[in-house]
PDB file of C-alpha atoms in Angstrom:
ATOM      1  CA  UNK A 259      79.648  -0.160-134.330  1.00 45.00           C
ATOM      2  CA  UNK A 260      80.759  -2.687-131.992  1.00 43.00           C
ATOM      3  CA  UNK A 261      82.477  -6.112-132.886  1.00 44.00           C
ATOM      4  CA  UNK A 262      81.495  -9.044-131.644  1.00 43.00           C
ATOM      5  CA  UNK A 263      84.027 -11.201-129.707  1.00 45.00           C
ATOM      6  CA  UNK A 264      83.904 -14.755-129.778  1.00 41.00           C
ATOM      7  CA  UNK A 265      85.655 -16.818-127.313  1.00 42.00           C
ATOM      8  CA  UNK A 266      87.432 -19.636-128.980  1.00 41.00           C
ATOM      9  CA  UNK A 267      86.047 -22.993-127.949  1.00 43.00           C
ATOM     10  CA  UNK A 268      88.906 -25.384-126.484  1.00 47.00           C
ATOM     11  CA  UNK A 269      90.832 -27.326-129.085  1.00 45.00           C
ATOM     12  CA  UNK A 270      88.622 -31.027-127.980  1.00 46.00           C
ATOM     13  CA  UNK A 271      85.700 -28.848-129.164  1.00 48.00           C
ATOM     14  CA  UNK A 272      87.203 -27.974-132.585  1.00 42.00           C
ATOM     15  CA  UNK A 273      89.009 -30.549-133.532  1.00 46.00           C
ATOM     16  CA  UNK A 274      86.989 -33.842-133.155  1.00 59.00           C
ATOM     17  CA  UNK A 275      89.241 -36.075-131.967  1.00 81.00           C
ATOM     18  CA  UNK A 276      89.204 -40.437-133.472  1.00 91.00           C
ATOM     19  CA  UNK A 277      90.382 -42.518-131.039  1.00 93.00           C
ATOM     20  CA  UNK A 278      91.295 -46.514-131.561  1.00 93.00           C
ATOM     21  CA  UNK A 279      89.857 -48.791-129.351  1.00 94.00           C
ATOM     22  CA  UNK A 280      92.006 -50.893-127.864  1.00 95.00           C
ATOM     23  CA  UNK A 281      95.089 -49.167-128.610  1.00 94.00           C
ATOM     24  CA  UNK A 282      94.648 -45.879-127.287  1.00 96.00           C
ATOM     25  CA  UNK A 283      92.304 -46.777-124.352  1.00 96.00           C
ATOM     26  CA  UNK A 284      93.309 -44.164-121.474  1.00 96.00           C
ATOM     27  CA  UNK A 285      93.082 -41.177-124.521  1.00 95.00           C
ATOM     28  CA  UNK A 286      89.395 -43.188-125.137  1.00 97.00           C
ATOM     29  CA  UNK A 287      89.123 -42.927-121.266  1.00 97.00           C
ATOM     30  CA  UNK A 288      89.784 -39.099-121.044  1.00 96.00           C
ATOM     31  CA  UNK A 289      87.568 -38.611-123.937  1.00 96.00           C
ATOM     32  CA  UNK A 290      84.908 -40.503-122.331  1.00 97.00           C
ATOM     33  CA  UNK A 291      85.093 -38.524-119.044  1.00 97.00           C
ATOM     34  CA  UNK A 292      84.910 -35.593-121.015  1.00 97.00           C
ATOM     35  CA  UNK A 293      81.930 -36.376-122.816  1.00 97.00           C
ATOM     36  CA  UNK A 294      80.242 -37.730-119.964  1.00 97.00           C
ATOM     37  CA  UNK A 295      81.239 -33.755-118.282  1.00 97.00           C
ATOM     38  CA  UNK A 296      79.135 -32.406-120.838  1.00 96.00           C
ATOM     39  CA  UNK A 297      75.754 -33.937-120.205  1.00 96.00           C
ATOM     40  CA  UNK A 298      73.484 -31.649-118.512  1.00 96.00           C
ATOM     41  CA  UNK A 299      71.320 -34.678-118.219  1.00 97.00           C
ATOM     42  CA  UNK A 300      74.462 -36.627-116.799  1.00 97.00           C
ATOM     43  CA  UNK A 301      74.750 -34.130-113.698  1.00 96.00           C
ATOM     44  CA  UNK A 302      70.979 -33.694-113.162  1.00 96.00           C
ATOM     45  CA  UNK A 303      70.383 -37.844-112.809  1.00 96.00           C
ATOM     46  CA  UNK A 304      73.823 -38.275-110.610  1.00 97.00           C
ATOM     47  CA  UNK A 305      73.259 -35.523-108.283  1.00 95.00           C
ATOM     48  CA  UNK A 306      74.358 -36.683-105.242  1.00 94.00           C
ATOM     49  CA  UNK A 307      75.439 -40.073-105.870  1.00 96.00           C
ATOM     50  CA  UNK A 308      79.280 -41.028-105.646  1.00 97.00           C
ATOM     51  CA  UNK A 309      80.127 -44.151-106.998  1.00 98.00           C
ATOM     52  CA  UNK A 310      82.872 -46.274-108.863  1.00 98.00           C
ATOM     53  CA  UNK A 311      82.384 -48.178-112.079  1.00 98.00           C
ATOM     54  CA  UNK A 312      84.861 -50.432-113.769  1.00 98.00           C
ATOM     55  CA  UNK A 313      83.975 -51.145-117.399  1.00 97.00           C
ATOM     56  CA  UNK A 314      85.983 -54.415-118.673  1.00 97.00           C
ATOM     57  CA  UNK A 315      86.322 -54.871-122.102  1.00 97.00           C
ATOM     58  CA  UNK A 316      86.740 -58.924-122.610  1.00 97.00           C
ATOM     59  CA  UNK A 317      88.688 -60.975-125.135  1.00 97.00           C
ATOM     60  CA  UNK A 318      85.985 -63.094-127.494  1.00 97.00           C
ATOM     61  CA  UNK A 319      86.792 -64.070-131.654  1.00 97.00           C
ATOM     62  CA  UNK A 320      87.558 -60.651-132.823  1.00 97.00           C
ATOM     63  CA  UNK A 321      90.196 -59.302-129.924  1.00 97.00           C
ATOM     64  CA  UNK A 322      92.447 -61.956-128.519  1.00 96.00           C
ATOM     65  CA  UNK A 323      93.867 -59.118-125.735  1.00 96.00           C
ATOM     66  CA  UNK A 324      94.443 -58.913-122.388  1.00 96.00           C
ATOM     67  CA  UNK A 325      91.305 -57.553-120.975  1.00 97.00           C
ATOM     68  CA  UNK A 326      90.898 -54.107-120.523  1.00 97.00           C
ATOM     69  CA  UNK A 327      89.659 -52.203-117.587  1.00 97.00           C
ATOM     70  CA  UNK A 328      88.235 -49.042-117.444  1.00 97.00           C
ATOM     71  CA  UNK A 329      87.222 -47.100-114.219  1.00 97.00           C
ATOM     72  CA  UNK A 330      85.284 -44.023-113.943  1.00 98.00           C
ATOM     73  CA  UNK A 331      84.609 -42.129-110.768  1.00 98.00           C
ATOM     74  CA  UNK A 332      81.150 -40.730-110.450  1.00 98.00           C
ATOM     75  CA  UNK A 333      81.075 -37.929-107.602  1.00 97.00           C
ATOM     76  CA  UNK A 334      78.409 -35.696-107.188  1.00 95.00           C
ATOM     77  CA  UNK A 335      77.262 -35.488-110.897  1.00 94.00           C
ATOM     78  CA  UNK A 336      80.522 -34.977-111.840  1.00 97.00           C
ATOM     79  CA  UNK A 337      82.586 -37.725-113.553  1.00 97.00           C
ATOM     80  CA  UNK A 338      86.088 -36.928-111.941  1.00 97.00           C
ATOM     81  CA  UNK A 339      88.486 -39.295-113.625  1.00 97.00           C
ATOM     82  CA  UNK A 340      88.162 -42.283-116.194  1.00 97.00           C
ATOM     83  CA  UNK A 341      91.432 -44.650-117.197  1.00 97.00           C
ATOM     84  CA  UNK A 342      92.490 -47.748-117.452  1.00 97.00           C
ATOM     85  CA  UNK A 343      93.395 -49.286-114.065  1.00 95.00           C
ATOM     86  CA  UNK A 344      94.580 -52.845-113.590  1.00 93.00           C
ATOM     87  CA  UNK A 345      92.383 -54.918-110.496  1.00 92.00           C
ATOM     88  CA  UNK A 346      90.498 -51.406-109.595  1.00 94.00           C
ATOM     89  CA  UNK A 347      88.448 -51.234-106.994  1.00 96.00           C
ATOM     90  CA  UNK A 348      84.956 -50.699-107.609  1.00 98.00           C
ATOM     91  CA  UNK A 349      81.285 -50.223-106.242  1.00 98.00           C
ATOM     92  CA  UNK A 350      79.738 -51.553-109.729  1.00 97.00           C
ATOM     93  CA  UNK A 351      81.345 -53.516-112.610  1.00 97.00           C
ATOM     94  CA  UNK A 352      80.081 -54.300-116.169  1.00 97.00           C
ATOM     95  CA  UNK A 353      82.255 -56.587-118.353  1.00 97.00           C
ATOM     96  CA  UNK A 354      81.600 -58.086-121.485  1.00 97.00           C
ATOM     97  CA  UNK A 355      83.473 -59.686-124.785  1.00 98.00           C
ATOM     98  CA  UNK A 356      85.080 -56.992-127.264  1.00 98.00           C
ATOM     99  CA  UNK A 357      82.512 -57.704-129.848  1.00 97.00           C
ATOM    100  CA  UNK A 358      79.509 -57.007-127.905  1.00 97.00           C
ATOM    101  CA  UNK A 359      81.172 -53.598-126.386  1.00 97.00           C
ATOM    102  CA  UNK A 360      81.625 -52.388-130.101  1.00 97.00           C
ATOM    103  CA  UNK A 361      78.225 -53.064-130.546  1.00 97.00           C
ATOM    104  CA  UNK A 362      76.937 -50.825-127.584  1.00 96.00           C
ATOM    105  CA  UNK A 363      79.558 -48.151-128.555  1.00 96.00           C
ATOM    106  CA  UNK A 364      77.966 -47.953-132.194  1.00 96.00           C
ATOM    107  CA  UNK A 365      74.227 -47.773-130.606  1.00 96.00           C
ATOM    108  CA  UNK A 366      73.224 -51.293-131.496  1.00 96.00           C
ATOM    109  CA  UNK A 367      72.732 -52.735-127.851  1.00 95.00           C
ATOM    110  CA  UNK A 368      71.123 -51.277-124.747  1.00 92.00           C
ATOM    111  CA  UNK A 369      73.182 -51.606-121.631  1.00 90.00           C
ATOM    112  CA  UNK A 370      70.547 -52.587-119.731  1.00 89.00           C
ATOM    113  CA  UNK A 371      68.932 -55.322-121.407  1.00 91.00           C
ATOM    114  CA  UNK A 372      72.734 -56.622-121.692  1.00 93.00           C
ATOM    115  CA  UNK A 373      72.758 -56.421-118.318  1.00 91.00           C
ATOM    116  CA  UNK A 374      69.839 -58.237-117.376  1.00 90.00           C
ATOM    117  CA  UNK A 375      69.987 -61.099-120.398  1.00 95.00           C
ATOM    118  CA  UNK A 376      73.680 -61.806-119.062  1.00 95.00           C
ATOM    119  CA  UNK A 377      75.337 -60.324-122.383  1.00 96.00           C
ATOM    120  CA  UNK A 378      77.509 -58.183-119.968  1.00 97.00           C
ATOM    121  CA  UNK A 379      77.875 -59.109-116.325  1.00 97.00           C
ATOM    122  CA  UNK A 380      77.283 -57.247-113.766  1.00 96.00           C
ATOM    123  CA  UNK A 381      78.522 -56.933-110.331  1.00 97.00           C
ATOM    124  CA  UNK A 382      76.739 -54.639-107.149  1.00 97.00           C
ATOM    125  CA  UNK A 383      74.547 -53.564-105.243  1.00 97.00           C
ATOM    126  CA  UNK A 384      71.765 -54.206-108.127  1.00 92.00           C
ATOM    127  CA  UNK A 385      68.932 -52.020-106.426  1.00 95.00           C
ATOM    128  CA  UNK A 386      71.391 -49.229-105.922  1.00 96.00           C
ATOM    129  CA  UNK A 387      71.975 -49.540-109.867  1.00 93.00           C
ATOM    130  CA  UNK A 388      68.748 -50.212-110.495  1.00 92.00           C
ATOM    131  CA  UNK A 389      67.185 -46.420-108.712  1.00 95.00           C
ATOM    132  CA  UNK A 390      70.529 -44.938-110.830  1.00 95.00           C
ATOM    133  CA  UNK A 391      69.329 -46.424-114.669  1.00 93.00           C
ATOM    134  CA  UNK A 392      69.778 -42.873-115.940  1.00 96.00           C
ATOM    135  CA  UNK A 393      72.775 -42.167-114.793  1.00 97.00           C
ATOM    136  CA  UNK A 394      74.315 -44.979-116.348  1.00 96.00           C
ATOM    137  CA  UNK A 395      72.213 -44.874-119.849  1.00 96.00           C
ATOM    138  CA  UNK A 396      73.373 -41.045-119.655  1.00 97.00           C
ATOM    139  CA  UNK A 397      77.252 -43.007-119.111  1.00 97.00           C
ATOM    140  CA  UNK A 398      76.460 -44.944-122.064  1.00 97.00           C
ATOM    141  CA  UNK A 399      75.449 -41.843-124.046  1.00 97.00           C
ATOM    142  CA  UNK A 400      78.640 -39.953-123.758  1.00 97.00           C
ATOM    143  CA  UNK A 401      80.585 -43.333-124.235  1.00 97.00           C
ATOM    144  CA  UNK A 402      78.698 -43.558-128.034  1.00 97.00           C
ATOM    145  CA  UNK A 403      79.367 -40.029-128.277  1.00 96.00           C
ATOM    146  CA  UNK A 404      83.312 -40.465-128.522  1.00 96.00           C
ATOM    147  CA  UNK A 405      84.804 -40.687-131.858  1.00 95.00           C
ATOM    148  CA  UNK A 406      85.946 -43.919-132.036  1.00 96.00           C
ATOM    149  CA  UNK A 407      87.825 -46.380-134.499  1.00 95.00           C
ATOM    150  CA  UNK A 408      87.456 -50.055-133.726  1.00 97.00           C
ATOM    151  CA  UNK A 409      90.583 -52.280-134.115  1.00 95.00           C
ATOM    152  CA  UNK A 410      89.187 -54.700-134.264  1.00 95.00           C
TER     153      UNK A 410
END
């Protein structure tokens, strides 16, 4: 009779992993890029498109913070690195108060109709974004799909 051998699944698999927002933003970031790693549906819509996003996270009533900025670098379908970068450079921006980010996080706001109703504001080459909707929904996906703890 033969055993069955199961490969262990890495430890970020196992062990789900809550991370505070602001606090512990470039653990959120890594998280993020990890999650956004493990959407087929991720790779399929950014096949061959390379771009640079920086996500800013705003003060408003409930965080009084410095803002915070998170890039993510989008290469091929493959998200290659996330963090928090002070004054990144960018091909696409979204930034928005605290309040309203916690409210996409927890699936209570689509990115796009904060995008176009000036919730968040937006900064590129708007057709380019525009042909790459998926892509960035998919972003949005993996971002809700991070355990997170709000601070605030």
């Amino acid at each position: 009779e033969r055993t069955r051998q199961h490969r262990k699944a890495p430890l970020a698999y196992r062990l789900p992993m809550t991370v505070t927002l602001p606090t512990e933003a470039d653990d959120w970031a890594a998280a993020w890029r990890d999650r956004i790693n493990e959407r087929a549906a991720f790779a399929d819509s950014a096949d061959d498109f390379t771009a640079v996003f920086c996500f800013e996270i705003r003060a408003d009533d409930a965080y009084t913070g410095e803002p915070i900025q998170f890039v993510v670098v989008i290469k091929d379908g493959v998200c290659t690195a996330a963090g928090t970068v002070a004054d990144p450079e960018y091909d696409f921006a979204f930034r928005g108060p605290y309040s309203e980010w916690v409210t996409m996080l927890q699936g209570d706001l689509d990115i796009s109709a904060a995008a176009m109703d000036g919730t968040f504001d937006v900064e590129g080459d708007t057709m380019r974004l525009l042909r790459r909707q998926d892509t960035i929904a998919e972003m949005v996906a993996a971002a809700q799909n991070v355990d997170t703890e709000f601070e605030h």
